[in-house]
CSV table of C-alpha atoms and ligand atoms in Angstrom, one decimal:
chain,number,residue,atom,x,y,z
A,1,UNK,CA,-22.1,-3.5,-24.4
A,2,UNK,CA,-20.9,-0.7,-22.2
A,3,UNK,CA,-17.2,-0.3,-21.5
A,4,UNK,CA,-15.3,-1.5,-18.6
A,5,UNK,CA,-15.4,0.9,-15.6
A,6,UNK,CA,-12.4,2.3,-13.9
A,7,UNK,CA,-11.8,3.0,-10.2
A,8,UNK,CA,-8.9,5.4,-9.7
A,9,UNK,CA,-6.8,4.7,-6.6
A,10,UNK,CA,-4.4,7.7,-6.6
A,11,UNK,CA,-5.9,9.1,-3.4
A,12,UNK,CA,-5.7,5.9,-1.4
A,13,UNK,CA,-4.0,2.7,-2.5
A,14,UNK,CA,-1.5,4.2,-5.0
A,15,UNK,CA,0.1,6.4,-2.4
A,16,UNK,CA,-0.3,3.8,0.4
A,17,UNK,CA,1.6,1.4,-1.8
A,18,UNK,CA,4.4,3.7,-3.0
A,19,UNK,CA,4.9,6.4,-0.4
A,20,UNK,CA,3.7,4.9,2.9
A,21,UNK,CA,0.3,6.7,2.7
A,22,UNK,CA,2.0,10.1,3.2
A,23,UNK,CA,0.1,12.3,0.7
A,24,UNK,CA,-1.5,15.2,2.4
A,25,UNK,CA,-5.0,16.6,1.7
A,26,UNK,CA,-3.4,19.9,0.6
A,27,UNK,CA,-1.6,18.0,-2.2
A,28,UNK,CA,-4.8,16.5,-3.3
A,29,UNK,CA,-6.9,19.7,-3.4
A,30,UNK,CA,-5.6,21.4,-6.5
A,31,UNK,CA,-6.4,18.4,-8.8
A,32,UNK,CA,-9.8,17.3,-7.4
A,33,UNK,CA,-11.8,19.2,-9.9
A,34,UNK,CA,-10.0,17.6,-12.8
A,35,UNK,CA,-10.2,14.1,-11.3
A,36,UNK,CA,-14.0,14.7,-10.9
A,37,UNK,CA,-14.4,15.4,-14.6
A,38,UNK,CA,-12.6,12.3,-16.0
A,39,UNK,CA,-15.6,10.0,-15.9
A,40,UNK,CA,-14.2,7.4,-13.5
A,41,UNK,CA,-16.7,5.0,-12.1
A,42,UNK,CA,-15.3,5.8,-8.7
A,43,UNK,CA,-12.3,7.2,-6.8
A,44,UNK,CA,-10.9,5.2,-4.0
A,45,UNK,CA,-10.0,8.0,-1.5
A,46,UNK,CA,-10.3,6.7,2.0
A,47,UNK,CA,-9.8,3.8,4.4
A,48,UNK,CA,-7.0,1.3,4.4
A,49,UNK,CA,-4.0,2.9,6.0
A,50,UNK,CA,-5.1,6.5,5.3
A,51,UNK,CA,-6.9,6.9,8.5
A,52,UNK,CA,-4.0,5.8,10.7
A,53,UNK,CA,-1.6,7.8,8.6
A,54,UNK,CA,-3.6,11.0,8.8
A,55,UNK,CA,-3.8,10.9,12.6
A,56,UNK,CA,-0.4,9.5,13.3
A,57,UNK,CA,1.9,11.1,10.8
A,58,UNK,CA,0.2,13.9,9.0
A,59,UNK,CA,-1.7,15.4,12.0
A,60,UNK,CA,-4.8,15.7,9.9
A,61,UNK,CA,-8.3,14.8,10.9
A,62,UNK,CA,-9.2,11.9,8.6
A,63,UNK,CA,-12.9,12.8,8.8
A,64,UNK,CA,-12.3,16.4,7.8
A,65,UNK,CA,-10.3,15.0,4.8
A,66,UNK,CA,-13.3,12.9,3.8
A,67,UNK,CA,-15.6,15.9,4.0
A,68,UNK,CA,-13.3,18.1,1.9
A,69,UNK,CA,-13.1,15.4,-0.7
A,70,UNK,CA,-16.8,14.9,-0.8
A,71,UNK,CA,-17.4,18.6,-1.2
A,72,UNK,CA,-15.1,18.7,-4.2
A,73,UNK,CA,-16.3,15.5,-5.9
A,74,UNK,CA,-19.6,16.5,-7.3
A,75,UNK,CA,-20.0,13.8,-10.0
A,76,UNK,CA,-17.8,10.8,-9.0
A,77,UNK,CA,-18.6,8.1,-6.4
A,78,UNK,CA,-16.2,7.9,-3.5
A,79,UNK,CA,-14.9,4.6,-2.3
A,80,UNK,CA,-13.1,3.3,0.7
A,81,UNK,CA,-11.4,0.1,1.9
A,82,UNK,CA,-12.5,-1.4,5.1
A,83,UNK,CA,-10.9,-4.4,6.9
A,84,UNK,CA,-14.2,-6.0,7.9
A,85,UNK,CA,-14.5,-6.3,11.7
A,86,UNK,CA,-11.0,-4.8,12.0
A,87,UNK,CA,-12.3,-1.5,10.4
A,88,UNK,CA,-9.2,0.6,9.7
A,89,UNK,CA,-7.2,-1.0,12.5
A,90,UNK,CA,-5.4,-4.3,13.2
A,91,UNK,CA,-7.8,-6.1,15.6
A,92,UNK,CA,-11.4,-6.8,15.9
A,93,UNK,CA,-13.8,-4.1,17.2
A,94,UNK,CA,-17.2,-4.6,18.8
A,95,UNK,CA,-20.3,-4.5,16.6
A,96,UNK,CA,-21.4,-1.1,18.0
A,97,UNK,CA,-18.1,0.5,16.9
A,98,UNK,CA,-18.3,-1.2,13.5
A,99,UNK,CA,-21.9,0.0,13.0
A,100,UNK,CA,-21.2,3.6,14.0
A,101,UNK,CA,-18.0,3.7,12.0
A,102,UNK,CA,-19.7,2.6,8.8
A,103,UNK,CA,-22.7,5.0,9.4
A,104,UNK,CA,-20.4,8.0,9.9
A,105,UNK,CA,-18.2,7.0,6.8
A,106,UNK,CA,-21.3,7.2,4.7
A,107,UNK,CA,-22.7,10.3,6.3
A,108,UNK,CA,-19.4,12.1,5.7
A,109,UNK,CA,-19.4,11.2,2.0
A,110,UNK,CA,-18.5,7.6,1.1
A,111,UNK,CA,-20.6,5.9,-1.5
A,112,UNK,CA,-19.0,2.5,-1.9
A,113,UNK,CA,-17.4,0.5,0.9
A,114,UNK,CA,-15.1,-2.3,-0.1
A,115,UNK,CA,-15.0,-4.8,2.8
A,116,UNK,CA,-12.5,-7.6,3.2
A,117,UNK,CA,-11.4,-10.1,5.8
A,118,UNK,CA,-7.9,-11.4,5.8
A,119,UNK,CA,-9.1,-14.9,6.4
A,120,UNK,CA,-12.1,-14.7,4.0
A,121,UNK,CA,-14.2,-15.6,7.1
A,122,UNK,CA,-17.5,-14.1,6.1
A,123,UNK,CA,-18.6,-13.8,9.7
A,124,UNK,CA,-16.2,-11.0,9.9
A,125,UNK,CA,-17.8,-9.1,7.1
A,126,UNK,CA,-21.5,-9.4,8.0
A,127,UNK,CA,-21.8,-6.5,10.5
A,128,UNK,CA,-20.1,-4.1,8.1
A,129,UNK,CA,-22.1,-5.2,5.1
A,130,UNK,CA,-25.4,-4.9,7.0
A,131,UNK,CA,-24.5,-1.5,8.4
A,132,UNK,CA,-23.5,-0.2,4.9
A,133,UNK,CA,-26.8,-1.3,3.4
A,134,UNK,CA,-28.7,0.2,6.3
A,135,UNK,CA,-27.1,3.6,5.6
A,136,UNK,CA,-27.8,3.4,1.9
A,137,UNK,CA,-24.2,2.7,0.8
A,138,UNK,CA,-23.0,0.2,-1.7
A,139,UNK,CA,-21.5,-2.8,0.0
A,140,UNK,CA,-18.7,-4.4,-2.0
A,141,UNK,CA,-17.2,-7.5,-0.4
A,142,UNK,CA,-13.7,-8.4,-1.4
A,143,UNK,CA,-12.2,-11.9,-1.8
A,144,UNK,CA,-8.6,-11.8,-0.4
A,145,UNK,CA,-6.9,-13.7,-3.2
A,146,UNK,CA,-4.0,-16.0,-2.5
A,147,UNK,CA,-2.5,-19.2,-3.9
A,148,UNK,CA,-2.2,-22.4,-1.9
A,149,UNK,CA,-3.1,-26.1,-2.3
A,150,UNK,CA,-6.6,-25.3,-0.9
A,151,UNK,CA,-7.3,-22.0,-2.6
A,152,UNK,CA,-8.7,-23.3,-5.9
A,153,UNK,CA,-11.4,-22.0,-8.3
A,154,UNK,CA,-14.2,-23.8,-6.5
A,155,UNK,CA,-13.1,-22.2,-3.2
A,156,UNK,CA,-13.4,-18.7,-4.7
A,157,UNK,CA,-16.6,-19.4,-6.5
A,158,UNK,CA,-18.3,-20.7,-3.3
A,159,UNK,CA,-17.0,-17.6,-1.5
A,160,UNK,CA,-18.4,-15.3,-4.1
A,161,UNK,CA,-21.8,-17.0,-3.9
A,162,UNK,CA,-21.8,-16.8,-0.2
A,163,UNK,CA,-21.0,-13.1,-0.5
A,164,UNK,CA,-23.8,-12.5,-2.9
A,165,UNK,CA,-26.2,-14.3,-0.6
A,166,UNK,CA,-25.1,-12.1,2.3
A,167,UNK,CA,-26.2,-9.1,0.4
A,168,UNK,CA,-23.1,-7.8,-1.3
A,169,UNK,CA,-23.9,-5.3,-4.1
A,170,UNK,CA,-20.7,-6.2,-6.0
A,171,UNK,CA,-17.6,-8.4,-5.5
A,172,UNK,CA,-14.0,-7.5,-5.7
A,173,UNK,CA,-11.2,-10.0,-6.3
A,174,UNK,CA,-8.5,-8.4,-4.3
A,175,UNK,CA,-5.0,-9.5,-5.4
A,176,UNK,CA,-2.9,-7.6,-2.9
A,177,UNK,CA,0.3,-9.4,-3.8
A,178,UNK,CA,-0.1,-9.2,-7.6
A,179,UNK,CA,0.1,-13.0,-8.1
A,180,UNK,CA,-3.2,-13.6,-9.9
A,181,UNK,CA,-2.0,-14.9,-13.3
A,182,UNK,CA,-3.8,-13.8,-16.5
A,183,UNK,CA,-5.2,-17.2,-17.5
A,184,UNK,CA,-6.2,-18.1,-13.9
A,185,UNK,CA,-8.0,-14.8,-13.7
A,186,UNK,CA,-9.8,-15.6,-16.9
A,187,UNK,CA,-11.0,-18.9,-15.6
A,188,UNK,CA,-11.8,-17.5,-12.2
A,189,UNK,CA,-14.0,-14.7,-13.5
A,190,UNK,CA,-15.8,-16.9,-16.0
A,191,UNK,CA,-16.7,-19.3,-13.3
A,192,UNK,CA,-17.7,-16.6,-10.8
A,193,UNK,CA,-19.8,-14.8,-13.4
A,194,UNK,CA,-21.7,-18.0,-14.1
A,195,UNK,CA,-22.8,-18.3,-10.5
A,196,UNK,CA,-23.4,-14.7,-9.4
A,197,UNK,CA,-25.4,-11.8,-10.8
A,198,UNK,CA,-23.7,-8.7,-9.3
A,199,UNK,CA,-20.7,-6.8,-10.8
A,200,UNK,CA,-17.2,-8.1,-10.4
A,201,UNK,CA,-14.2,-5.8,-9.9
A,202,UNK,CA,-10.5,-6.7,-10.2
A,203,UNK,CA,-8.0,-5.1,-7.9
A,204,UNK,CA,-4.4,-6.1,-8.4
A,205,UNK,CA,-0.9,-4.7,-7.8
A,206,UNK,CA,1.8,-4.5,-10.5
A,207,UNK,CA,4.5,-5.8,-8.0
A,208,UNK,CA,5.4,-8.9,-10.0
A,209,UNK,CA,4.9,-7.3,-13.4
A,210,UNK,CA,1.9,-9.3,-14.6
A,211,UNK,CA,-1.1,-7.2,-13.6
A,212,UNK,CA,-1.7,-5.5,-17.0
A,213,UNK,CA,-2.1,-8.9,-18.7
A,214,UNK,CA,-4.3,-10.1,-15.8
A,215,UNK,CA,-6.5,-7.1,-16.2
A,216,UNK,CA,-6.9,-7.7,-20.0
A,217,UNK,CA,-7.8,-11.3,-19.6
A,218,UNK,CA,-10.2,-10.5,-16.7
A,219,UNK,CA,-11.9,-7.9,-18.8
A,220,UNK,CA,-12.3,-10.3,-21.7
A,221,UNK,CA,-13.7,-12.8,-19.3
A,222,UNK,CA,-16.4,-10.3,-18.1
A,223,UNK,CA,-14.9,-8.3,-15.3
A,224,UNK,CA,-17.0,-5.1,-14.9
A,225,UNK,CA,-14.6,-2.8,-13.1
A,226,UNK,CA,-10.8,-2.5,-12.7
A,227,UNK,CA,-8.6,-0.5,-10.3
A,228,UNK,CA,-5.9,1.6,-11.8
A,229,UNK,CA,-3.6,4.4,-10.6
A,230,UNK,CA,-2.6,7.5,-12.6
A,231,UNK,CA,0.8,6.7,-14.1
A,232,UNK,CA,3.2,8.6,-11.9
A,233,UNK,CA,1.8,6.6,-9.0
A,234,UNK,CA,1.0,3.5,-11.0
A,235,UNK,CA,2.9,0.2,-11.4
A,236,UNK,CA,5.6,-0.9,-9.0
A,237,UNK,CA,3.9,-2.1,-5.9
A,238,UNK,CA,0.9,0.1,-6.8
A,239,UNK,CA,-1.9,-0.6,-9.4
A,240,UNK,CA,-1.5,-0.9,-13.1
A,241,UNK,CA,-1.3,2.6,-14.6
A,242,UNK,CA,-4.5,4.3,-15.7
A,243,UNK,CA,-3.6,5.9,-19.0
A,244,UNK,CA,-2.0,2.8,-20.8
A,245,UNK,CA,-4.9,0.7,-19.6
A,246,UNK,CA,-7.4,3.1,-21.0
A,247,UNK,CA,-5.5,3.4,-24.2
A,248,UNK,CA,-5.2,-0.4,-24.6
A,249,UNK,CA,-9.0,-0.7,-24.4
A,250,UNK,CA,-9.7,2.0,-27.1
A,251,UNK,CA,-11.6,0.9,-30.2
A,252,UNK,CA,-12.8,-2.2,-28.4
A,253,UNK,CA,-16.1,-3.1,-26.8
A,254,UNK,CA,-14.5,-2.5,-23.4
A,255,UNK,CA,-13.5,1.2,-24.1
A,256,UNK,CA,-14.0,2.9,-20.7
A,257,UNK,CA,-14.6,6.2,-22.6
A,258,UNK,CA,-12.4,8.4,-20.3
A,259,UNK,CA,-11.1,11.8,-21.3
A,260,UNK,CA,-7.4,11.0,-22.2
A,261,UNK,CA,-6.4,14.7,-22.4
A,262,UNK,CA,-7.6,15.3,-18.9
A,263,UNK,CA,-5.8,12.1,-17.7
A,264,UNK,CA,-2.6,13.5,-19.2
A,265,UNK,CA,-3.1,16.8,-17.4
A,266,UNK,CA,-3.7,15.0,-14.1
A,267,UNK,CA,-0.6,12.9,-14.8
A,268,UNK,CA,1.5,16.0,-15.1
A,269,UNK,CA,0.3,17.3,-11.8
A,270,UNK,CA,1.2,14.0,-10.0
A,271,UNK,CA,4.6,13.9,-11.7
A,272,UNK,CA,5.6,17.0,-9.6
A,273,UNK,CA,4.2,15.4,-6.4
A,274,UNK,CA,6.2,12.3,-7.1
A,275,UNK,CA,9.4,14.3,-7.7
A,276,UNK,CA,9.0,15.8,-4.3
A,277,UNK,CA,8.7,12.4,-2.6
A,278,UNK,CA,11.7,11.2,-4.5
A,279,UNK,CA,13.7,14.2,-3.3
A,280,UNK,CA,12.5,13.7,0.3
A,281,UNK,CA,13.5,10.0,0.0
A,282,UNK,CA,10.0,8.8,0.9
A,283,UNK,CA,9.7,7.1,-2.5
A,284,UNK,CA,12.3,4.4,-2.9
A,285,UNK,CA,13.2,3.1,-6.3
A,286,UNK,CA,12.8,-0.5,-5.0
A,287,UNK,CA,9.0,-0.2,-4.8
A,288,UNK,CA,9.0,0.8,-8.5
A,289,UNK,CA,10.9,-2.2,-9.8
A,290,UNK,CA,9.3,-5.4,-11.0
A,291,UNK,CA,9.8,-7.9,-8.2
A,292,UNK,CA,9.5,-11.3,-9.9
A,293,UNK,CA,10.2,-13.1,-6.6
A,294,UNK,CA,6.7,-12.2,-5.5
A,295,UNK,CA,5.5,-15.0,-7.7
A,296,UNK,CA,7.4,-17.4,-5.6
A,297,UNK,CA,6.9,-16.0,-2.1
A,298,UNK,CA,3.6,-14.2,-2.5
A,299,UNK,CA,4.8,-11.4,-0.3
A,300,UNK,CA,3.0,-8.2,-1.0
A,301,UNK,CA,5.0,-5.0,-1.5
A,302,UNK,CA,4.1,-3.4,1.8
A,303,UNK,CA,5.2,-6.6,3.6
A,304,UNK,CA,8.5,-6.7,1.8
A,305,UNK,CA,9.4,-3.2,3.0
A,306,UNK,CA,8.3,-4.1,6.6
A,307,UNK,CA,10.5,-7.2,6.5
A,308,UNK,CA,13.5,-5.1,5.4
A,309,UNK,CA,13.0,-2.6,8.2
A,310,UNK,CA,12.5,-5.3,10.9
A,311,UNK,CA,15.7,-7.0,9.8
A,312,UNK,CA,17.6,-3.7,9.6
A,313,UNK,CA,16.5,-3.0,13.2
A,314,UNK,CA,18.0,-6.3,14.3
A,315,UNK,CA,21.1,-5.9,12.3
A,316,UNK,CA,20.2,-9.0,10.3
A,317,UNK,CA,19.5,-7.7,6.8
A,318,UNK,CA,21.8,-10.4,5.4
A,319,UNK,CA,19.0,-13.0,6.4
A,320,UNK,CA,16.5,-11.4,4.1
A,321,UNK,CA,16.5,-14.4,1.6
A,322,UNK,CA,16.2,-16.8,4.5
A,323,UNK,CA,13.2,-14.9,5.8
A,324,UNK,CA,11.5,-15.0,2.4
A,325,UNK,CA,12.0,-18.8,2.3
A,326,UNK,CA,10.5,-19.0,5.8
A,327,UNK,CA,7.3,-17.1,5.0
A,328,UNK,CA,5.6,-19.9,3.0
A,329,UNK,CA,6.5,-22.4,5.7
A,330,UNK,CA,4.9,-20.2,8.4
A,331,UNK,CA,1.9,-19.7,6.2
A,332,UNK,CA,1.5,-23.4,5.8
A,333,UNK,CA,1.8,-23.9,9.5
A,334,UNK,CA,-0.9,-21.4,10.1
A,335,UNK,CA,-3.4,-22.9,7.7
A,336,UNK,CA,-2.6,-20.8,4.6
A,337,UNK,CA,-3.9,-17.4,5.5
A,338,UNK,CA,-3.8,-14.8,2.6
A,339,UNK,CA,-1.0,-12.3,3.2
A,340,UNK,CA,-3.0,-9.2,3.9
A,341,UNK,CA,-3.4,-6.9,6.9
A,342,UNK,CA,-3.3,-8.2,9.7
A,343,UNK,CA,-2.1,-11.7,8.6
A,344,UNK,CA,0.8,-10.3,6.6
A,345,UNK,CA,2.2,-8.6,9.7
A,346,UNK,CA,1.7,-11.8,11.8
A,347,UNK,CA,3.3,-14.2,9.2
A,348,UNK,CA,6.1,-11.7,8.5
A,349,UNK,CA,7.0,-11.1,12.2
A,350,UNK,CA,6.9,-14.8,13.0
A,351,UNK,CA,9.1,-15.5,10.0
A,352,UNK,CA,11.7,-12.9,11.1
A,353,UNK,CA,11.7,-14.4,14.7
A,354,UNK,CA,12.1,-17.9,13.4
A,355,UNK,CA,15.1,-17.0,11.3
A,356,UNK,CA,16.8,-14.4,13.5
A,357,UNK,CA,16.5,-16.4,16.7
A,358,UNK,CA,17.8,-19.6,15.0
A,359,UNK,CA,15.0,-21.7,16.3
A,360,UNK,CA,11.4,-21.9,15.0
A,361,UNK,CA,8.7,-20.6,17.3
A,362,UNK,CA,11.1,-19.8,20.1
A,363,UNK,CA,9.3,-16.5,20.4
A,364,UNK,CA,5.7,-16.0,19.3
A,365,UNK,CA,3.9,-12.7,18.9
A,366,UNK,CA,0.7,-12.3,21.0
A,367,UNK,CA,-1.2,-11.7,17.7
A,368,UNK,CA,-0.1,-15.1,16.3
A,369,UNK,CA,-1.2,-16.8,19.5
A,370,UNK,CA,-4.6,-15.1,19.4
A,371,UNK,CA,-5.0,-16.1,15.7
A,372,UNK,CA,-4.3,-19.7,16.6
A,373,UNK,CA,-6.8,-19.4,19.4
A,374,UNK,CA,-9.4,-18.5,16.9
A,375,UNK,CA,-9.7,-14.8,17.9
A,376,UNK,CA,-9.3,-13.5,14.3
A,377,UNK,CA,-11.6,-16.1,12.7
A,378,UNK,CA,-11.4,-19.4,10.9
A,379,UNK,CA,-8.1,-20.4,9.2
A,380,UNK,CA,-8.6,-21.7,5.6
A,381,UNK,CA,-7.8,-25.2,6.8
A,382,UNK,CA,-7.5,-26.4,10.4
A,383,UNK,CA,-4.1,-25.7,11.9
A,384,UNK,CA,-2.3,-29.0,12.6
A,385,UNK,CA,-2.3,-30.3,16.2
A,386,UNK,CA,1.4,-30.3,16.6
A,387,UNK,CA,1.7,-26.6,15.5
A,388,UNK,CA,-1.2,-25.7,17.8
A,389,UNK,CA,0.5,-27.3,20.7
A,390,UNK,CA,3.8,-25.4,20.0
A,391,UNK,CA,2.0,-22.1,19.7
A,392,UNK,CA,-0.8,-22.2,22.4
A,393,UNK,CA,-0.1,-25.4,24.4
A,394,UNK,CA,-3.3,-26.8,25.7
A,395,UNK,CA,-5.4,-23.6,25.5
A,396,UNK,CA,-8.8,-24.0,23.9
A,397,UNK,CA,-9.6,-22.7,20.5
A,398,UNK,CA,-12.6,-20.5,20.0
A,399,UNK,CA,-14.7,-21.4,17.0
A,400,UNK,CA,-17.4,-18.8,17.1
A,401,UNK,CA,-17.5,-15.4,15.5
A,402,UNK,CA,-14.7,-13.5,17.2
A,403,UNK,CA,-16.6,-10.2,17.7
A,404,UNK,CA,-19.3,-12.1,19.7
A,405,UNK,CA,-16.7,-12.1,22.5
A,406,UNK,CA,-16.6,-8.3,22.5
A,407,UNK,CA,-18.8,-6.1,24.7
A,408,UNK,CA,-20.2,-2.8,23.2
A,409,UNK,CA,-17.8,0.0,24.1
A,410,UNK,CA,-18.8,3.3,22.5
A,411,UNK,CA,-20.5,4.8,25.6
A,412,UNK,CA,-17.5,4.1,27.8
A,413,UNK,CA,-15.1,5.5,25.2
A,414,UNK,CA,-17.2,8.6,24.8
A,415,UNK,CA,-17.0,9.1,28.5
A,416,UNK,CA,-13.2,8.6,28.6
A,417,UNK,CA,-12.5,11.4,26.2
A,418,UNK,CA,-15.4,13.8,26.7
A,419,UNK,CA,-13.2,16.8,27.3
A,420,UNK,CA,-11.7,16.4,23.8
A,421,UNK,CA,-14.8,15.7,21.7
A,422,UNK,CA,-15.4,18.3,19.0
A,423,UNK,CA,-17.5,16.1,16.7
A,424,UNK,CA,-19.3,12.7,17.0
A,425,UNK,CA,-16.6,11.1,14.9
A,426,UNK,CA,-13.8,11.8,17.4
A,427,UNK,CA,-14.9,8.8,19.5
A,428,UNK,CA,-14.5,6.6,16.5
A,429,UNK,CA,-10.9,7.8,15.9
A,430,UNK,CA,-10.3,7.1,19.6
A,431,UNK,CA,-11.9,3.7,19.4
A,432,UNK,CA,-9.6,2.7,16.6
A,433,UNK,CA,-6.3,4.1,17.8
A,434,UNK,CA,-6.6,5.3,21.4
A,435,UNK,CA,-3.2,6.8,22.0
A,436,UNK,CA,-2.7,8.1,18.5
A,437,UNK,CA,-6.1,9.8,18.6
A,438,UNK,CA,-5.5,11.3,22.0
A,439,UNK,CA,-2.1,12.7,20.8
A,440,UNK,CA,-3.9,14.1,17.8
A,441,UNK,CA,-6.7,15.7,19.9
A,442,UNK,CA,-4.0,17.4,22.1
A,443,UNK,CA,-2.2,18.6,19.0
A,444,UNK,CA,-5.5,20.0,17.6
A,445,UNK,CA,-6.0,22.0,20.8
A,446,UNK,CA,-2.5,23.3,20.8
A,447,UNK,CA,-2.8,24.3,17.1
A,448,UNK,CA,-6.1,26.1,17.8
A,449,UNK,CA,-4.4,28.0,20.6
A,450,UNK,CA,-1.6,29.0,18.2
A,451,UNK,CA,-4.0,30.2,15.6
A,452,UNK,CA,-5.6,32.4,18.2
A,453,UNK,CA,-2.3,33.8,19.1
A,454,UNK,CA,-1.5,34.6,15.5
A,455,UNK,CA,-4.7,36.4,15.1
A,456,UNK,CA,-3.9,38.4,18.1
A,457,UNK,CA,-0.6,39.3,16.6
A,458,UNK,CA,-2.3,40.5,13.4
A,459,UNK,CA,-4.3,42.9,15.5
A,460,UNK,CA,-1.2,44.2,17.2
A,461,UNK,CA,0.3,44.8,13.7
A,462,UNK,CA,-2.7,46.9,12.8
A,463,UNK,CA,-2.3,49.0,15.9
A,464,UNK,CA,1.4,49.4,16.3
A,465,UNK,CA,2.7,50.9,19.5
B,501,PYR,C1,-5.1,-2.3,3.8
B,501,PYR,O1,-5.6,-3.1,4.5
B,501,PYR,O2,-4.7,-1.2,4.1
B,501,PYR,C2,-4.8,-2.8,2.4
B,501,PYR,O3,-4.4,-2.0,1.6
B,501,PYR,C3,-5.0,-4.2,2.1
């Protein structure tokens, strides 16, 4: 039997989970050659929040980052996380945008696309899965794992079978909150492996402190691939750490066979990067602690910090515990959505409103209304009539595939920004985040101008007056 395979998340989820996705491409570059030699199955390097963060905060072109990474990874497959029909944003995009986005992601260097939907509504995965396969990529569909009275083993096994039938090349069990218990994972993977014939990958977060054990039981039950993060950026709200996991599997049939010396060198490099983010106060010790309350409230790490900042903004941080108590109630009202983007934001904001305003559903975000109207897909169980009435009154609920309501828009978008386009991919950046992308394009132009000015200055230096 060949060993378990490892996906390293340092360049995507690890820094998304611990330092708000702020790692810059220039901080990645010096270590890429070593990362490429370790023998990982894949590196998760793109997607999730990295795209938004590049454009909005780092003033980097995410497409250029991808090309640079591809050029430097000569031996390792590159992987990204895609939010199904939401791509790398927070709402549904039309099929023409999804198809082009997937095509360009693969053209620029992605091998494996992990595609999930926050509601596990497979209609929201289909366009991206088909586009991935059409471009020769590996389509991995992810089950958004959660715990509720209706999310049982049968539910997940049926979902996995549906995904395989849809054409998935592998399945990921995506435990974004870190609440998949070791013995549940064992049973879940055994049952799934009985019914499907494609590889199964486990993705968890260390948030509640149980993920190492969950990985071990998953591996023993037949999981083919696990997600880990090199130790300086492992654990806490990130993935289990790579080196201890690799060491734990040594001398077993599951030995991943990675180069431990190289892992330790890589670890040293990222220790320095971590130190810098601690000094800059980007890395807060809170995200590194075991948060056992997660097991009760299921709130993923990123959502916890969002709740804290929303409450701080309203001067109501003392209501934090009340909000945590409210989250499962709102979730139940909304038909038990898994708490992952964009549902985690919706449930979180609604819970904050319910507590801070002293009356439940006094104020309701537009996104929550749209969700109840069916515009994000199908809730796990139907939302009760009385809740529906409170949230959308007598408005009708749409039961079709949400993206069927959206007209193609690429041509119009291209026209809108034609004076800024420097590459085909620019229209996709604009499609996802119109204002943020425009701001970035303007910044890019200004920077170019500045570089020209500097060059001019160099010439003047050569010919002093
Ligand atoms: C994302 O959607 O960015 C996650 O990491 C789940």
